[in-house]
Structures are given as structure tokens and as C-alpha cells.
mmCIF file of C-alpha atoms in Angstrom:
data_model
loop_
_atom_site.group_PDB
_atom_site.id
_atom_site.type_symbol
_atom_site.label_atom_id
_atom_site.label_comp_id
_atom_site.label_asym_id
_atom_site.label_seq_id
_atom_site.Cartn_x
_atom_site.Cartn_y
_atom_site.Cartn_z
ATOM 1 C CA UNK R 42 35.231 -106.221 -84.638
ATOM 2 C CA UNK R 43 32.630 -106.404 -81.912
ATOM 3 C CA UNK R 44 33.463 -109.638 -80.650
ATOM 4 C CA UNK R 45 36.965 -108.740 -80.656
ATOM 5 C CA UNK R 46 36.669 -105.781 -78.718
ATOM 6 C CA UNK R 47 34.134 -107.892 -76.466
ATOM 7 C CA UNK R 48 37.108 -110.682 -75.902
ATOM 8 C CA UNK R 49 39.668 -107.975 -74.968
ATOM 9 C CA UNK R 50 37.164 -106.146 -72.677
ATOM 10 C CA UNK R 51 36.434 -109.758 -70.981
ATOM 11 C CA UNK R 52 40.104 -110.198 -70.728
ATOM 12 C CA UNK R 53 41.199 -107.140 -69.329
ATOM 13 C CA UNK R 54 38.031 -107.767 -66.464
ATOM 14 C CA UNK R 55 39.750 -111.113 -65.832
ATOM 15 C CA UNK R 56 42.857 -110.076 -65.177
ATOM 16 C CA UNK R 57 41.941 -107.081 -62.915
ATOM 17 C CA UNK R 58 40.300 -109.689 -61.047
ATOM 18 C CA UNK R 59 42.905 -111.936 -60.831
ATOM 19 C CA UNK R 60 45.064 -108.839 -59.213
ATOM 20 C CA UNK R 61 42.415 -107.869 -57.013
ATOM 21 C CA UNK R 62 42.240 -111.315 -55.560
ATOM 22 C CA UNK R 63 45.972 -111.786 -55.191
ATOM 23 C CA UNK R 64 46.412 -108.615 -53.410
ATOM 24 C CA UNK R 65 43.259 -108.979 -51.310
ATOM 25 C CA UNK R 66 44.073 -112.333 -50.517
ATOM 26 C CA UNK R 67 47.326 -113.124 -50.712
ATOM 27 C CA UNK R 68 49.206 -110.214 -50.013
ATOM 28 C CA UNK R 69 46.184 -109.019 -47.699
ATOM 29 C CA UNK R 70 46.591 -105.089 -49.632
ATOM 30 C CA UNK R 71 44.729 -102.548 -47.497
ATOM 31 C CA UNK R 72 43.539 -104.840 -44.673
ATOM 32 C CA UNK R 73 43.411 -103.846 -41.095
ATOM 33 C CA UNK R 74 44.619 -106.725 -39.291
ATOM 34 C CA UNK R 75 43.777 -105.234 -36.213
ATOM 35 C CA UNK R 76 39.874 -104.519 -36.245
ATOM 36 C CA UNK R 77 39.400 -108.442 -35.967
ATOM 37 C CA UNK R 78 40.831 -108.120 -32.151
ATOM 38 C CA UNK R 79 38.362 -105.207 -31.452
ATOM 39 C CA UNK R 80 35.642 -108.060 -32.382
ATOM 40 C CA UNK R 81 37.014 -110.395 -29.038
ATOM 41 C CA UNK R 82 36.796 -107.672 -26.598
ATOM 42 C CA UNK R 83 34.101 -107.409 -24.270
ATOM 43 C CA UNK R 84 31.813 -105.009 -25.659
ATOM 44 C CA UNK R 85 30.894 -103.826 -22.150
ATOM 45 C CA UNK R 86 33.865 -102.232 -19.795
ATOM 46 C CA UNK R 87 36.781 -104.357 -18.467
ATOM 47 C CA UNK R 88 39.129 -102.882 -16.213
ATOM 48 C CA UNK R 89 42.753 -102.487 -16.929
ATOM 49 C CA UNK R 90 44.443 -101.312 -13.717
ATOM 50 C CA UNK R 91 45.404 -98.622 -11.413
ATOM 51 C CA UNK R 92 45.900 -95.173 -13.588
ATOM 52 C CA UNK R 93 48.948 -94.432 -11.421
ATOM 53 C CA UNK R 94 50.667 -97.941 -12.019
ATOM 54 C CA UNK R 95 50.649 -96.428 -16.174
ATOM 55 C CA UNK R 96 53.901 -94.823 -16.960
ATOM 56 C CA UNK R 97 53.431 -91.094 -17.832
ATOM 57 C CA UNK R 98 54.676 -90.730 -21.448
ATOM 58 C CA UNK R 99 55.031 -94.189 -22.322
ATOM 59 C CA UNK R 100 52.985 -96.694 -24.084
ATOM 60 C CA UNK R 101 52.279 -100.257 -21.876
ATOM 61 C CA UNK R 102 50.816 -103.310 -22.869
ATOM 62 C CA UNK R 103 47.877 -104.988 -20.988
ATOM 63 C CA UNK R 104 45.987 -107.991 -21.870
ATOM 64 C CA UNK R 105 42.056 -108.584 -21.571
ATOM 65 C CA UNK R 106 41.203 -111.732 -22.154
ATOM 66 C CA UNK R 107 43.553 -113.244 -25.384
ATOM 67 C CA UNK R 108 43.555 -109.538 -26.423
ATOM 68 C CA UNK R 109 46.746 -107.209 -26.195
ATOM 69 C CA UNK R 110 46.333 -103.512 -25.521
ATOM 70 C CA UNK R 111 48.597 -100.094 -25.915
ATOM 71 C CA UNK R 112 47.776 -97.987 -23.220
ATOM 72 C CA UNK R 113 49.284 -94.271 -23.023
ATOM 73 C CA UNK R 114 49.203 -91.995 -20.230
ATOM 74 C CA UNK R 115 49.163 -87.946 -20.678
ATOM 75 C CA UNK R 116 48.410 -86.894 -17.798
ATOM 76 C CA UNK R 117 45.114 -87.891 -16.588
ATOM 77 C CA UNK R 118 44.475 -89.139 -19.838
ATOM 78 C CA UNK R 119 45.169 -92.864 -20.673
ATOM 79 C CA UNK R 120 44.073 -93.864 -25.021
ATOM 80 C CA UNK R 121 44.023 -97.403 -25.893
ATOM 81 C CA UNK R 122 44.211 -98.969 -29.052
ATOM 82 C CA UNK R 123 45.310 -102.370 -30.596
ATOM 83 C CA UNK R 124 48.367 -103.229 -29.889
ATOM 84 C CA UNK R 125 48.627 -105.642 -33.088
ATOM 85 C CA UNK R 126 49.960 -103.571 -35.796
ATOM 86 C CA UNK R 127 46.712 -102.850 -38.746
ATOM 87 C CA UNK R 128 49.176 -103.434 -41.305
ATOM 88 C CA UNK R 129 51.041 -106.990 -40.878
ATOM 89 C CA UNK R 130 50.091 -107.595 -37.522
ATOM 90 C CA UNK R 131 53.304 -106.309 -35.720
ATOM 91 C CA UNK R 132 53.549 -106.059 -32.003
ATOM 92 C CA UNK R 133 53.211 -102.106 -31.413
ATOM 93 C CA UNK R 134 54.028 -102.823 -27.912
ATOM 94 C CA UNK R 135 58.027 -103.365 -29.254
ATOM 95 C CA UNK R 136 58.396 -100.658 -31.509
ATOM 96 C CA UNK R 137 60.031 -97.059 -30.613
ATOM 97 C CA UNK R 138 57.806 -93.816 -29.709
ATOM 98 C CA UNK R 139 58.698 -90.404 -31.673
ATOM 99 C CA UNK R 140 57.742 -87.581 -31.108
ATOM 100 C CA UNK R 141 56.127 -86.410 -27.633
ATOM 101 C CA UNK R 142 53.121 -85.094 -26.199
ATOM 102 C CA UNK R 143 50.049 -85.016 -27.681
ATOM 103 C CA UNK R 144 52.084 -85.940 -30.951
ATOM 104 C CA UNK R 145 53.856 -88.968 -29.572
ATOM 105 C CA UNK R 146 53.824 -91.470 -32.443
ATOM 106 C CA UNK R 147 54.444 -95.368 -31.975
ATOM 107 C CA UNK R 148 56.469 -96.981 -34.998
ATOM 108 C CA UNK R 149 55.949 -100.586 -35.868
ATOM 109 C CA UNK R 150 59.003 -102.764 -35.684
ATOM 110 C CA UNK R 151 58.101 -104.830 -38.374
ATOM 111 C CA UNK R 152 57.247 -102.436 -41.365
ATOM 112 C CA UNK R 153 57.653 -98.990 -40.195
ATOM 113 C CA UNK R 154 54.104 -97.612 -39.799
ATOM 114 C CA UNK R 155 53.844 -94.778 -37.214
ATOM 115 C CA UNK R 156 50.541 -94.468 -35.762
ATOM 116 C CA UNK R 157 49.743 -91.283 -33.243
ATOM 117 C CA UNK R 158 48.870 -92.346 -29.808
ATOM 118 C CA UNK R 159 46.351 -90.099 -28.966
ATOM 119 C CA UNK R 160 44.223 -91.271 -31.557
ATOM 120 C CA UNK R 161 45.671 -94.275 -33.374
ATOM 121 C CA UNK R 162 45.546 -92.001 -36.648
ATOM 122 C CA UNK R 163 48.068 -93.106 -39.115
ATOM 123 C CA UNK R 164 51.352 -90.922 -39.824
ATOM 124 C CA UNK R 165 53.500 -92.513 -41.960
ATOM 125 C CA UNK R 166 52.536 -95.862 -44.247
ATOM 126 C CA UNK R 167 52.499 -98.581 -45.316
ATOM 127 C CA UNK R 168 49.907 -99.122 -43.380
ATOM 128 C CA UNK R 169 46.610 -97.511 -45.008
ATOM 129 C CA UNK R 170 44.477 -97.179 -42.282
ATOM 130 C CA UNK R 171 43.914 -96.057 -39.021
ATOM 131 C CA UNK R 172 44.840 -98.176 -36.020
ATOM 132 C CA UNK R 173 41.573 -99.276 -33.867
ATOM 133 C CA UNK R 174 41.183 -97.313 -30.787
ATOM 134 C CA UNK R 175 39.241 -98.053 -27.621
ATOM 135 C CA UNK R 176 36.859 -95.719 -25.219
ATOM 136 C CA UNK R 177 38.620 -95.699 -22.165
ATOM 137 C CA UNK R 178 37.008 -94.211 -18.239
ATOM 138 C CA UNK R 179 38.853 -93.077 -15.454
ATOM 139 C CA UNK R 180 36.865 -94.417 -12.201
ATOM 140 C CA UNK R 181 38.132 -93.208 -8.737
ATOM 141 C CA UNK R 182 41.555 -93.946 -10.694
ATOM 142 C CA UNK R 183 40.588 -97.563 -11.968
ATOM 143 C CA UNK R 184 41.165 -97.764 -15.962
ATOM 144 C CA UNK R 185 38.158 -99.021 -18.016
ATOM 145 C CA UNK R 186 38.374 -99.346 -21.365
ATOM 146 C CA UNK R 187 35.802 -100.614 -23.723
ATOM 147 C CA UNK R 188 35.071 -101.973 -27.687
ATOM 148 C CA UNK R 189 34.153 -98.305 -29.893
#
């Protein structure tokens, strides 16, 4: 009876390993596909651009270096985060913004996760993480941003 219990306990390990590995690595199940493009910014302060040249209310793409960036302007308050959507990689630049204010939400065309601008917090799934954000410095109105 023991080694027949042991068998089923070995097989029921083996096969929860064989899922794990197929979502982790196949399906890529609870991976944030957008901390790897925090890793190729410069971990000391690039500048973006002119804070007036930023749309008030609405999120803008910049690039630094091979890197793409959502900026969004409140005021005299610009966030940044990844623009490459955590879940599958979508371009958050494309998708539609809900919601306004401080609660303005982007929505990734691909898959449908809504990520608050402010802080790149995640609303709605399936994405099950937060989206990166950046620290960001307003210099005699010069954008900085820079890696967490």
C-alpha cells in the first residue's frame, strides 16, 4: 500500500509540474512582459521633452533609446510607465483611455487589461500585475524620467 500511495503521490508531483511548466513557459501565465524593458533604460535620467509639448489629459508615446514610453500629463504632473502591455506585450500607446482625472485608465487593445495612469496599478485583468512605472522630474519644464 505504501508504494502505491508513494507512485500516486510521485505522479500527481509530475503532473503539477508538467502544468506549471506549460503555463510558465508556454503560455507565459502571470508574467510581466513589461519589467524586461525597465531593464534597457538608462538607470540614470534621460530627458523626454518639453512638458508643454505633452497633451493635457492624454497619454503620448516617446521613445528612449529602443524603449517605448506612456507619458500622461495632469497638470503639472507627467507619470510614465511601459508602454508594452505586462500581459501579452500589447502596445498601450493604441488602446482607448476611460475614465478621467486622476482615475483615467488606459485599456490594452489586444486583451483588454486597463491599467490606471497615475500609477500603472492594474484595474481590470487579465493581466495580473501591475504595469512598470517610471520616476519622472520636471526641470525648468524639461521632462526627465528615470528606471524605479
Amino acid at each position: 500500500m505504501g508504494k502505491i500511495l508513494g507512485y500516486a503521490g510521485l505522479s500527481i508531483a509530475g503532473a503539477g509540474a508538467y502544468l506549471g511548466g506549460h503555463l510558465s513557459y508556454q503560455q507565459g501565465a502571470q508574467m510581466n512582459h513589461g519589467s524586461s524593458e525597465v531593464l534597457r533604460l538608462p538607470e540614470d535620467w534621460a530627458e523626454v521633452g518639453e512638458v508643454a509639448a505633452l497633451p493635457e489629459g492624454k497619454p503620448t508615446v516617446r521613445t528612449i533609446g529602443d524603449v517605448r514610453v506612456l507619458l500622461y500629463r495632469l497638470g503639472n504632473e507627467v507619470t510614465a510607465m511601459v508602454e508594452r502591455c505586462g500581459h501579452q506585450g500589447g502596445p498601450l500607446g493604441e488602446g482607448d483611455v476611460v475614465g478621467s482625472g486622476e482615475e483615467a485608465c488606459v485599456v490594452c487593445p489586444w486583451h483588454g487589461s486597463t491599467f490606471r495612469l497615475k500609477d500603472g496599478l492594474v484595474v481590470h485583468g487579465p493581466a495580473g500585475g501591475d504595469q512598470p512605472t517610471l520616476r519622472t522630474r520636471i526641470c525648468d519644464g524639461v521632462l526627465s524620467i528615470a528606471t524605479p
